Amino acid sequence: MVLSCCAGGHRCSIVAGMLGLLGLVLLLASGWAWGARVWPRGQPAGWDGFLLRLALGLGVLSHFVWLLGMVHALYPWALVVGLLAPWGRLFLRAQQAAQRRAQAQRAAQLGDPAQHPSLRPAGYWGQGAAQLRAGEWALLAALAFTVVCNTLEAMTWDDCPDRYHVIHMRNAYLWRGFADPPNVLTVYYPQFIDHLFVPMFLFTREDAGSLVHNAFAVLLGVAVFAAGRRLAGRLAGFLSAGLLATTVQIHQFAPFGYNDLGSAFYLTVALYALYLSLTESSPEAARRMCLASGLLAGWCAQSRLNAGFYVLVLGLAVWGLASATRRQPGWGRHASVWLGCFALGTLPWMIRNLVGAGSPLLPLEAPFFSTPPELRQALVGYANEFGWTLPSPVVWWAGCGLVVRGAALDGHAPLFVLLVFSPLFLYYGWKRRRWEALGLFLLCLVSIAAAGFLGIGRMRYFLPTTGLHAVALGVFCARMLADIPRNRPRMEQAALAGLAVLVAGLYLGVRDYRGHLTRFPPLTPSGRLQFQSQHDRSYPYWSTINRLARPGDRLLVAGTTLRYQYLDIPYNPPPYYGRPLEELVMERERSVPAITAELRRQGYTLLLAAPDARILLLVEARELARWPGAVLVRVGVRGNGT
């Protein structure tokens, strides 16, 4: 709590930014440590092992937060325990390794040091940087530039229009558990990625969601690099990572508190783990990798509904390709195991909805389960925006056309290039027998078909499949460069250098178009206050609300807007599709005493409303503070003072 209180206000903006980055590093390190605990040592090694352990470990942390929220035990000390628990065993292993190394050093004084493996220099990690060429260094510099700029932007202010991802987690942290408001549908959305925002509240209030989401953009790049490297060599890995960075919408949404890039990371790692399971020579290793892939796919579905549909369709497509090309027995049984793990991975979300609202598939209608009456109107609003029915062939074809059009207009460069040059890629892949490239291209077409089936209206909802498109294009380009008969090394380095220039140029163009070339965190407290106030009218007075609040207070926000993540007291989340809570209360209760008593019964002691809000006339309250667009009152008391 001390860190959170210190980092929350604009009076310590520099400290807040540094504490936020420190919390992010600790979150990722603890995720990797949990992964090292749950996944045995050995295969896979290198980048593959790092990604698999990190994805599994972050999943463990997410479900730890889910468990604490379900039992209303989201206390700071419990979150600290979750972050530090896996390190004890790892420190013991490190101490044992140091002892073995000391023994090897003593033994080496009497013999040849080369005979002691513990004294040999680290191969990949120790010598990899020295082996990089000029084009690879240039691309790494361009990627590092985009990462640093996006991180700085993530530390400014969260301009995310769908703020409920952070709002609900902040409220759960303040309420010490998951709140189940009767009129808010968005609290029942899949929240696997959102759970990782909660430990960040120990360090920062304002930047928790944006820093985590931006970190998933970086991890997605690492996953794409590892997949391309495994499929077609190091050049394909670098090309895949660079091509991913040409996707404009990644830079648009990375600094905001969304969860799309988290679902993209888990979809990419789940499909990559499935590929590793199909290529493993050891049956035991293949079985474990298949289990991990299915579980990661289920967690992907827990992050976003559309991502769950994509990973399910693409996973079944991979199994279909494997059974059609390898013709080995047992594929059906392994696919059934994968589907079982996928279903197991989605269970926490269903349990949460079943306990909170009595329907496991919210925001979707579930047969044999009743929906609370307050949520029915919200479901109507959700269906009007995202409603889905079985499309006709014409509607499905139109949906696919929207995806293709969006790839060109919204900056999904890898997919757009794949589609424009698809005849060339198909001819080359078939002529040269590049079956892995053709398989990836087919999966890209499957992803477009799945998006057309869903009838998505925004390309943002297609972001989970971006990693697949980047790997497919990177593998194609690497294979084509490898077939150049003359000056192949120079052509490869020239391609990487040109891609580096393209990445940096596109990124600067995007920031200039959005007017964000100078949108970085101010270095002074007064500068941060002035900067934030220009973009958020509620920013100057949230600290006043926190100061006037008493222990045990809960805030009802009615008829005005507020960046809820700034608050230190529980609050009512805004209903994005249903009716506001104050309207439901005024509809049920008619008299002023009855409305006041109902608000107090639900725990609301403070009311923030627009000056002309009707609720202010129908509740007994005492004014505490007033601003141009809002007034703060204490419910149930009259008179002056606080």
XYZ file of C-alpha atoms in Angstrom:
642
model
C 0.000 0.000 0.000
C 2.878 2.380 0.715
C 4.141 2.061 -2.831
C 0.657 2.545 -4.240
C 0.030 5.666 -2.178
C 3.399 7.136 -3.120
C 2.985 6.400 -6.807
C -0.608 7.475 -7.161
C -0.520 11.249 -7.092
C 0.666 13.756 -9.615
C 2.959 15.235 -6.943
C 5.465 12.438 -7.515
C 5.200 11.828 -11.237
C 8.807 10.739 -11.711
C 8.617 8.349 -8.772
C 5.293 7.017 -10.068
C 6.775 6.242 -13.471
C 9.807 4.496 -12.041
C 7.715 2.481 -9.593
C 5.420 1.448 -12.429
C 8.355 0.140 -14.457
C 9.734 -1.594 -11.366
C 6.381 -3.273 -10.796
C 6.234 -4.395 -14.422
C 9.704 -5.949 -14.206
C 8.751 -7.732 -10.984
C 5.490 -8.960 -12.526
C 7.229 -10.430 -15.576
C 10.058 -11.885 -13.503
C 7.594 -13.515 -11.112
C 5.656 -14.865 -14.079
C 8.800 -16.476 -15.446
C 9.648 -17.824 -11.982
C 6.214 -19.439 -11.652
C 6.670 -20.922 -15.110
C 10.030 -22.346 -14.101
C 8.289 -23.998 -11.162
C 5.415 -25.560 -13.105
C 7.409 -26.594 -16.202
C 10.325 -29.027 -15.706
C 13.858 -28.142 -16.694
C 15.200 -29.306 -20.023
C 13.332 -29.148 -23.313
C 12.459 -26.809 -24.782
C 15.508 -24.619 -24.255
C 16.483 -21.137 -25.375
C 13.787 -18.781 -26.611
C 11.202 -21.568 -26.812
C 11.617 -22.477 -23.163
C 11.622 -18.844 -22.089
C 8.349 -18.114 -23.892
C 6.615 -21.251 -22.693
C 7.601 -20.722 -19.067
C 6.681 -17.040 -19.148
C 3.264 -17.719 -20.707
C 2.505 -20.473 -18.200
C 3.814 -18.443 -15.267
C 1.773 -15.359 -16.115
C -1.228 -17.667 -16.360
C -0.522 -18.929 -12.849
C -0.350 -15.342 -11.580
C -3.599 -14.456 -13.350
C -5.416 -17.378 -11.784
C -3.904 -16.563 -8.402
C -5.534 -13.129 -8.671
C -8.751 -14.813 -9.843
C -8.758 -17.068 -6.778
C -8.135 -14.158 -4.405
C -10.927 -12.202 -6.069
C -13.379 -15.070 -5.805
C -12.808 -15.439 -2.043
C -12.559 -11.652 -1.490
C -8.952 -11.774 -0.321
C -7.335 -9.285 -2.727
C -5.185 -7.756 -0.021
C -1.816 -6.165 -0.821
C 0.048 -8.662 1.335
C -1.594 -11.567 -0.525
C -0.510 -10.125 -3.874
C 3.031 -9.680 -2.567
C 3.042 -13.332 -1.520
C 1.954 -14.336 -5.019
C 4.742 -12.284 -6.594
C 7.497 -13.539 -4.295
C 6.425 -17.141 -3.611
C 8.199 -18.819 -6.566
C 11.570 -17.248 -5.837
C 12.477 -19.356 -2.799
C 13.017 -22.547 -4.772
C 14.851 -20.682 -7.529
C 17.238 -19.074 -5.048
C 17.950 -22.520 -3.625
C 18.715 -23.828 -7.115
C 20.978 -20.846 -7.782
C 22.862 -21.494 -4.548
C 23.324 -25.145 -5.453
C 24.548 -24.171 -8.926
C 27.041 -21.740 -7.377
C 28.339 -24.499 -5.114
C 28.769 -26.850 -8.072
C 30.606 -24.139 -9.969
C 32.936 -23.513 -7.026
C 33.691 -27.227 -6.813
C 34.370 -27.304 -10.547
C 36.741 -24.350 -10.219
C 38.684 -26.103 -7.488
C 38.835 -29.267 -9.570
C 39.890 -27.306 -12.646
C 43.023 -26.136 -10.895
C 44.273 -29.707 -11.173
C 43.018 -30.457 -14.687
C 41.679 -29.046 -17.955
C 38.946 -26.392 -17.467
C 37.365 -27.422 -20.766
C 36.401 -30.750 -19.189
C 34.049 -28.990 -16.792
C 30.813 -27.911 -18.524
C 29.950 -25.449 -15.765
C 33.029 -23.390 -16.656
C 32.380 -23.139 -20.379
C 31.135 -19.782 -21.735
C 27.410 -19.534 -22.452
C 26.921 -20.313 -26.129
C 23.769 -18.576 -27.345
C 23.265 -16.018 -24.611
C 26.956 -15.155 -24.267
C 27.981 -14.985 -27.912
C 24.717 -14.162 -29.700
C 25.214 -10.385 -29.651
C 28.700 -10.668 -31.147
C 27.318 -12.675 -34.073
C 24.754 -10.066 -35.138
C 25.328 -8.330 -38.452
C 24.787 -4.729 -39.473
C 21.258 -5.214 -40.810
C 20.185 -7.083 -37.682
C 21.624 -4.355 -35.455
C 19.747 -1.721 -37.470
C 16.449 -3.578 -37.139
C 16.994 -4.112 -33.414
C 17.681 -0.389 -33.012
C 14.447 0.503 -34.829
C 12.443 -1.963 -32.738
C 14.035 -0.683 -29.520
C 13.122 2.872 -30.553
C 9.450 1.950 -30.940
C 9.448 0.047 -27.638
C 10.954 2.958 -25.699
C 8.561 5.495 -27.239
C 5.510 3.299 -26.625
C 6.616 2.713 -23.033
C 6.981 6.436 -22.432
C 3.546 7.003 -23.940
C 2.101 4.263 -21.731
C 3.393 6.225 -18.721
C 1.507 9.405 -19.643
C -2.238 8.819 -19.480
C -4.565 6.028 -20.496
C -6.686 7.366 -23.361
C -8.378 3.994 -23.803
C -12.073 4.492 -24.675
C -12.902 1.019 -23.308
C -11.611 1.782 -19.831
C -13.559 -1.018 -18.204
C -10.537 -3.320 -18.525
C -8.728 -1.236 -15.896
C -11.817 0.081 -14.121
C -13.149 -3.327 -13.070
C -9.771 -4.554 -11.863
C -9.179 -1.357 -9.899
C -12.580 -1.719 -8.253
C -11.874 -5.367 -7.419
C -8.575 -4.346 -5.830
C -10.268 -1.655 -3.731
C -13.218 -3.912 -2.854
C -10.805 -6.783 -2.013
C -12.725 -9.059 -4.364
C -14.804 -9.256 -7.501
C -17.834 -6.996 -7.345
C -20.974 -8.220 -9.087
C -23.053 -5.127 -9.887
C -26.481 -6.161 -11.145
C -26.507 -3.803 -14.146
C -22.929 -3.982 -15.522
C -22.382 -6.581 -18.229
C -18.689 -5.878 -18.830
C -17.617 -7.307 -15.465
C -18.486 -10.743 -16.851
C -16.279 -10.449 -19.927
C -13.237 -12.752 -20.102
C -10.628 -11.074 -17.881
C -7.594 -13.360 -17.963
C -5.224 -10.583 -19.104
C -6.992 -7.964 -16.983
C -6.185 -9.906 -13.812
C -2.509 -9.065 -14.337
C -3.329 -5.383 -13.837
C -4.139 -6.016 -10.170
C -0.583 -6.690 -8.868
C 0.519 -3.537 -10.683
C -1.748 -1.469 -8.419
C 0.795 -2.088 -5.667
C 3.145 0.184 -7.601
C 1.083 2.521 -9.774
C -2.506 3.646 -10.013
C -2.650 5.336 -13.389
C -0.348 3.280 -15.606
C -1.125 -0.294 -14.542
C -3.133 -1.386 -17.569
C -1.162 0.525 -20.187
C 2.230 -0.746 -18.994
C 1.092 -4.373 -18.934
C -0.528 -4.143 -22.369
C 2.570 -2.483 -23.818
C 4.696 -5.284 -22.343
C 2.554 -7.848 -24.156
C 3.319 -6.032 -27.419
C 7.020 -6.630 -26.760
C 6.418 -10.253 -25.762
C 4.415 -10.779 -28.946
C 7.444 -9.602 -30.912
C 9.653 -12.071 -29.036
C 7.196 -14.900 -29.730
C 7.074 -14.032 -33.420
C 10.878 -13.945 -33.567
C 11.163 -17.348 -31.896
C 8.557 -18.929 -34.170
C 10.116 -17.563 -37.350
C 13.576 -18.593 -36.182
C 12.452 -22.163 -35.540
C 10.624 -22.457 -38.874
C 13.147 -20.911 -41.274
C 16.256 -19.709 -39.447
C 17.400 -16.536 -37.727
C 16.730 -14.337 -40.748
C 13.064 -15.378 -40.710
C 12.895 -14.535 -37.013
C 14.201 -11.017 -37.528
C 12.000 -10.469 -40.568
C 8.918 -11.690 -38.696
C 9.568 -9.382 -35.742
C 10.222 -6.418 -38.029
C 7.139 -7.085 -40.128
C 5.045 -7.315 -36.973
C 6.242 -3.807 -36.068
C 4.851 -2.508 -39.370
C 1.321 -3.221 -38.107
C 0.102 0.285 -37.361
C -2.651 -0.734 -34.956
C -0.147 -2.396 -32.638
C 1.486 0.981 -32.023
C -1.922 2.631 -31.758
C -3.232 0.344 -29.016
C -0.079 -0.858 -27.214
C 0.149 2.158 -24.844
C -3.488 1.786 -23.751
C -5.067 -0.451 -21.124
C -6.553 -2.995 -23.533
C -6.041 -6.762 -23.599
C -5.917 -7.424 -27.368
C -2.146 -7.836 -27.564
C -2.191 -10.128 -24.549
C -4.616 -12.403 -26.371
C -2.401 -12.130 -29.491
C 0.597 -13.263 -27.441
C -1.236 -16.277 -26.023
C -2.690 -17.235 -29.404
C 0.771 -17.127 -30.989
C 2.436 -19.095 -28.193
C -0.399 -21.652 -28.113
C -0.114 -22.344 -31.848
C 3.680 -22.381 -31.624
C 3.575 -24.883 -28.761
C 1.181 -27.004 -30.824
C 3.689 -26.966 -33.695
C 6.472 -27.994 -31.301
C 4.356 -30.875 -30.022
C 3.850 -32.123 -33.577
C 7.584 -32.016 -34.324
C 8.858 -33.517 -31.057
C 10.631 -36.843 -31.446
C 10.014 -37.886 -27.845
C 6.412 -39.057 -27.228
C 6.528 -37.877 -23.619
C 7.773 -34.401 -24.585
C 5.167 -34.207 -27.364
C 2.403 -35.117 -24.918
C 3.474 -32.461 -22.404
C 3.757 -29.849 -25.137
C 0.286 -30.749 -26.414
C -1.147 -30.328 -22.915
C 0.562 -26.950 -22.544
C -0.681 -25.808 -25.952
C -4.292 -26.680 -25.155
C -4.095 -24.933 -21.798
C -2.582 -21.800 -23.346
C -5.308 -21.832 -25.997
C -7.946 -21.965 -23.259
C -6.314 -19.024 -21.508
C -6.368 -17.163 -24.808
C -10.130 -17.732 -24.911
C -10.297 -16.407 -21.346
C -8.743 -13.146 -22.516
C -11.146 -12.334 -25.372
C -14.109 -14.154 -26.888
C -13.035 -13.495 -30.470
C -9.490 -14.658 -29.701
C -10.910 -17.869 -28.265
C -12.800 -18.516 -31.493
C -9.690 -17.796 -33.575
C -7.397 -20.057 -31.574
C -9.954 -22.872 -31.579
C -10.448 -22.725 -35.353
C -6.730 -22.331 -36.075
C -5.797 -25.122 -33.673
C -8.226 -27.504 -35.338
C -6.836 -26.413 -38.722
C -3.313 -27.272 -37.560
C -4.499 -30.692 -36.422
C -6.215 -31.186 -39.761
C -3.056 -30.286 -41.692
C -0.981 -32.596 -39.517
C -3.332 -35.539 -39.973
C -3.521 -34.952 -43.750
C 0.227 -34.667 -44.348
C 1.869 -36.992 -41.832
C -0.656 -39.824 -41.899
C 0.430 -41.203 -38.546
C -1.932 -42.897 -36.084
C -3.065 -41.213 -32.906
C -3.737 -37.705 -34.200
C -7.411 -37.898 -33.275
C -6.612 -38.897 -29.703
C -4.056 -36.107 -29.341
C -6.505 -33.580 -30.780
C -9.098 -34.705 -28.233
C -6.583 -34.146 -25.436
C -5.857 -30.675 -26.818
C -9.565 -29.838 -26.903
C -9.970 -31.104 -23.354
C -7.171 -28.843 -22.131
C -8.716 -25.966 -24.073
C -12.021 -26.485 -22.264
C -10.203 -26.782 -18.932
C -8.458 -23.471 -19.557
C -11.783 -21.656 -19.970
C -13.328 -22.987 -16.735
C -12.307 -20.122 -14.381
C -14.162 -17.564 -16.500
C -17.279 -19.760 -16.529
C -17.102 -20.340 -12.780
C -16.767 -16.617 -12.158
C -19.856 -15.861 -14.256
C -21.845 -18.739 -12.807
C -21.210 -17.567 -9.257
C -21.704 -13.868 -10.011
C -24.647 -13.888 -12.432
C -25.898 -17.465 -12.687
C -24.980 -17.806 -16.377
C -21.526 -19.173 -17.314
C -21.161 -17.770 -20.842
C -21.945 -14.090 -20.331
C -21.990 -11.874 -22.350
C -23.367 -14.687 -24.505
C -26.709 -16.297 -23.846
C -26.352 -19.775 -22.369
C -29.130 -22.364 -22.701
C -30.612 -23.761 -19.487
C -29.324 -20.775 -17.482
C -31.313 -17.700 -16.508
C -29.979 -14.162 -16.832
C -30.622 -11.595 -14.062
C -33.339 -9.111 -15.078
C -31.006 -6.112 -14.705
C -28.635 -7.619 -17.283
C -31.247 -8.382 -19.928
C -31.331 -4.828 -21.234
C -27.534 -4.792 -21.232
C -27.556 -7.993 -23.290
C -29.843 -6.283 -25.794
C -27.389 -3.410 -26.133
C -24.498 -5.828 -26.464
C -26.343 -7.812 -29.134
C -27.065 -4.641 -31.096
C -23.335 -3.888 -31.294
C -21.782 -7.349 -31.324
C -24.757 -9.576 -31.962
C -23.963 -12.698 -33.942
C -26.192 -15.064 -35.847
C -25.302 -17.805 -38.285
C -24.388 -15.793 -41.410
C -25.432 -16.584 -44.932
C -22.720 -17.111 -47.579
C -23.258 -13.563 -48.817
C -22.890 -12.094 -45.324
C -19.838 -14.277 -44.658
C -18.204 -13.175 -47.910
C -18.938 -9.544 -47.047
C -17.333 -10.072 -43.635
C -14.195 -11.464 -45.273
C -14.182 -8.459 -47.579
C -14.287 -6.120 -44.578
C -11.203 -7.833 -43.158
C -9.321 -7.479 -46.437
C -10.365 -3.839 -46.738
C -9.404 -3.173 -43.130
C -5.977 -4.727 -43.662
C -5.289 -2.042 -46.254
C -6.889 0.942 -44.510
C -6.016 0.215 -40.870
C -2.373 -0.667 -41.368
C -2.252 -4.466 -41.042
C 0.736 -4.539 -43.384
C 1.762 -8.239 -43.131
C -1.727 -9.470 -43.982
C -2.125 -6.901 -46.751
C 1.180 -7.907 -48.394
C 0.297 -11.591 -48.112
C -3.001 -11.013 -49.878
C -1.660 -8.698 -52.584
C 1.207 -11.024 -53.516
C -0.649 -14.256 -52.804
C -0.249 -15.608 -56.389
C 3.512 -15.109 -56.181
C 3.743 -16.746 -52.760
C 1.578 -19.674 -53.793
C 3.570 -20.262 -56.979
C 6.886 -20.005 -55.152
C 5.804 -22.246 -52.284
C 4.493 -24.946 -54.586
C 7.424 -24.729 -57.002
C 10.092 -24.870 -54.288
C 8.193 -27.282 -52.021
C 8.136 -24.830 -49.108
C 5.411 -26.686 -47.273
C 5.777 -24.860 -43.953
C 5.277 -21.502 -45.724
C 2.250 -22.807 -47.607
C 0.798 -24.169 -44.373
C 1.179 -20.785 -42.684
C -0.441 -19.065 -45.656
C -3.366 -21.472 -45.434
C -3.736 -20.684 -41.720
C -3.864 -16.978 -42.586
C -6.735 -17.678 -44.976
C -8.459 -19.682 -42.225
C -8.123 -16.713 -39.866
C -9.779 -14.428 -42.446
C -12.584 -16.943 -42.892
C -13.065 -17.103 -39.111
C -13.219 -13.304 -38.899
C -15.784 -13.222 -41.709
C -17.795 -15.843 -39.842
C -17.817 -13.637 -36.743
C -18.648 -10.564 -38.806
C -16.209 -8.273 -36.982
C -16.721 -4.577 -37.538
C -13.330 -3.271 -36.393
C -9.846 -4.443 -37.300
C -8.879 -4.122 -33.648
C -10.796 -7.355 -33.075
C -8.520 -9.025 -35.632
C -5.339 -8.118 -33.716
C -5.028 -11.539 -31.986
C -4.038 -13.139 -35.306
C -1.423 -10.509 -36.212
C 1.484 -12.629 -34.989
C 0.483 -15.473 -37.313
C 0.448 -13.146 -40.326
C 3.868 -11.703 -39.481
C 5.416 -15.173 -39.134
C 3.889 -16.336 -42.418
C 5.227 -13.343 -44.354
C 8.599 -13.506 -42.599
C 9.058 -17.182 -43.479
C 8.095 -16.551 -47.113
C 10.538 -13.641 -47.431
C 13.360 -15.540 -45.721
C 12.909 -18.557 -47.988
C 12.866 -16.377 -51.085
C 16.026 -14.536 -50.021
C 17.723 -17.865 -49.320
C 17.156 -18.894 -52.940
C 18.989 -15.859 -54.367
C 22.026 -17.299 -56.213
C 24.365 -14.301 -55.913
C 25.241 -11.878 -53.116
C 22.722 -13.522 -50.821
C 24.281 -12.248 -47.532
C 24.300 -8.676 -48.811
C 20.725 -8.943 -50.000
C 19.644 -10.283 -46.611
C 21.332 -7.452 -44.719
C 19.943 -4.894 -47.159
C 16.440 -6.293 -46.620
C 16.830 -6.047 -42.834
C 18.193 -2.499 -43.046
C 15.367 -1.455 -45.352
C 12.843 -3.015 -42.977
C 14.420 -1.075 -40.099
C 13.949 2.199 -41.985
C 10.347 1.223 -42.780
C 9.580 0.401 -39.132
C 11.010 3.682 -37.844
C 9.377 5.726 -40.604
C 5.953 4.154 -40.126
C 6.125 4.632 -36.387
C 7.059 8.305 -36.658
C 4.332 8.759 -39.255
C 1.721 7.222 -36.961
C 2.739 9.386 -34.017
C 2.809 12.530 -36.153
C -0.642 11.730 -37.592
C -2.037 11.320 -34.077
C -0.233 14.425 -32.824
C 1.651 12.378 -30.249
C 5.236 13.162 -31.216
C 5.646 15.017 -27.927
C 3.229 12.989 -25.792
C 5.676 11.819 -23.154
C 5.430 12.007 -19.364
C 6.316 15.473 -18.034
C 9.318 15.477 -15.733
C 7.843 17.882 -13.168
C 4.761 17.451 -10.956
C 3.216 20.727 -12.127
C 3.865 19.782 -15.745
C 2.113 16.445 -15.278
C -0.879 18.113 -13.639
C -1.174 20.634 -16.470
C -0.664 17.963 -19.128
C -3.229 15.562 -17.668
C -5.772 18.305 -17.070
C -5.751 19.243 -20.755
C -6.942 15.764 -21.720
C -9.067 14.778 -18.725
C -11.238 17.332 -16.962
C -11.664 15.074 -13.929
C -7.930 14.771 -13.282
C -7.541 17.849 -11.014
C -10.217 16.791 -8.523
C -9.841 13.044 -8.060
C -7.215 13.668 -5.378
C -9.767 15.832 -3.544
C -12.241 12.948 -3.591
C -9.620 10.622 -2.142
C -8.776 13.172 0.553
C -12.405 13.692 1.604
C -13.228 9.976 1.651
C -13.412 8.122 4.949
C -12.467 4.492 5.584
C -15.302 2.289 4.351
C -16.722 4.833 1.902
C -17.987 3.797 -1.522
C -18.577 6.209 -4.404
C -21.557 6.303 -6.754
C -20.805 8.195 -9.976
C -23.937 9.471 -11.750
C -24.310 11.648 -14.813
C -20.633 12.583 -15.162
C -17.365 11.077 -16.311
C -14.375 10.075 -14.239
C -11.160 8.168 -14.751
C -11.996 5.603 -12.113
C -8.468 4.196 -11.890
C -7.444 7.335 -9.975
C -9.688 6.508 -7.006
C -8.670 4.994 -3.690
C -12.210 3.981 -2.681
C -14.590 1.422 -4.239
C -17.054 2.711 -6.809
C -19.799 1.658 -9.184
C -18.476 0.664 -12.643
C -20.175 2.427 -15.563
C -22.734 0.332 -17.463
C -21.657 0.381 -21.089
C -24.787 -1.349 -22.377
C -27.311 -1.326 -19.537
C -29.034 1.324 -17.479
C -27.184 3.312 -14.791
C -27.589 2.148 -11.225
C -29.170 5.409 -10.046
C -31.919 5.042 -12.655
C -32.721 1.549 -11.439
C -32.882 2.794 -7.851
C -35.108 5.771 -8.726
C -37.396 3.468 -10.698
C -37.882 1.090 -7.763
C -38.061 3.689 -4.992
C -40.200 6.818 -5.183
C -39.567 8.821 -2.010
C -36.402 10.649 -0.986
C -35.935 8.642 2.244
C -36.422 5.358 0.389
C -33.887 6.234 -2.318
C -31.400 7.393 0.303
C -31.882 4.229 2.332
C -31.453 2.035 -0.760
C -28.170 3.711 -1.697
C -26.910 3.341 1.864
C -28.020 -0.292 1.916
C -25.894 -0.962 -1.172
C -22.941 0.663 0.574
C -22.777 3.974 -1.308
C -21.871 6.832 1.031
C -20.535 9.345 -1.524
C -22.230 10.582 -4.690
C -20.479 12.328 -7.575
C -22.942 13.727 -10.091
C -23.387 16.436 -12.652
C -24.807 19.624 -11.085
C -28.116 19.149 -12.916
C -28.446 15.409 -12.221
C -31.938 14.389 -11.064
C -30.535 12.067 -8.415
C -29.289 15.099 -6.428
C -32.891 16.229 -5.920
C -34.037 12.809 -4.724
C -31.451 11.966 -2.099
C -30.631 13.331 1.325
C -27.053 14.545 1.065
C -24.519 17.130 2.170
C -22.295 18.866 -0.355
C -18.568 18.322 0.118
C -16.994 19.832 -2.994
C -17.984 21.363 -6.316
C -16.266 21.695 -9.691
C -17.431 23.129 -13.046
C -18.788 19.768 -14.202
C -19.544 17.838 -11.024
C -20.529 18.032 -7.386
C -19.541 15.647 -4.586
C -22.030 14.964 -1.757
C -22.223 12.621 1.223
C -25.342 10.466 1.122
C -27.679 10.265 4.096
C -26.585 13.352 6.051
C -27.354 17.066 5.921
C -25.616 20.186 7.119
C -22.153 21.593 6.585
C -18.705 20.063 6.892
C -17.396 16.687 5.798
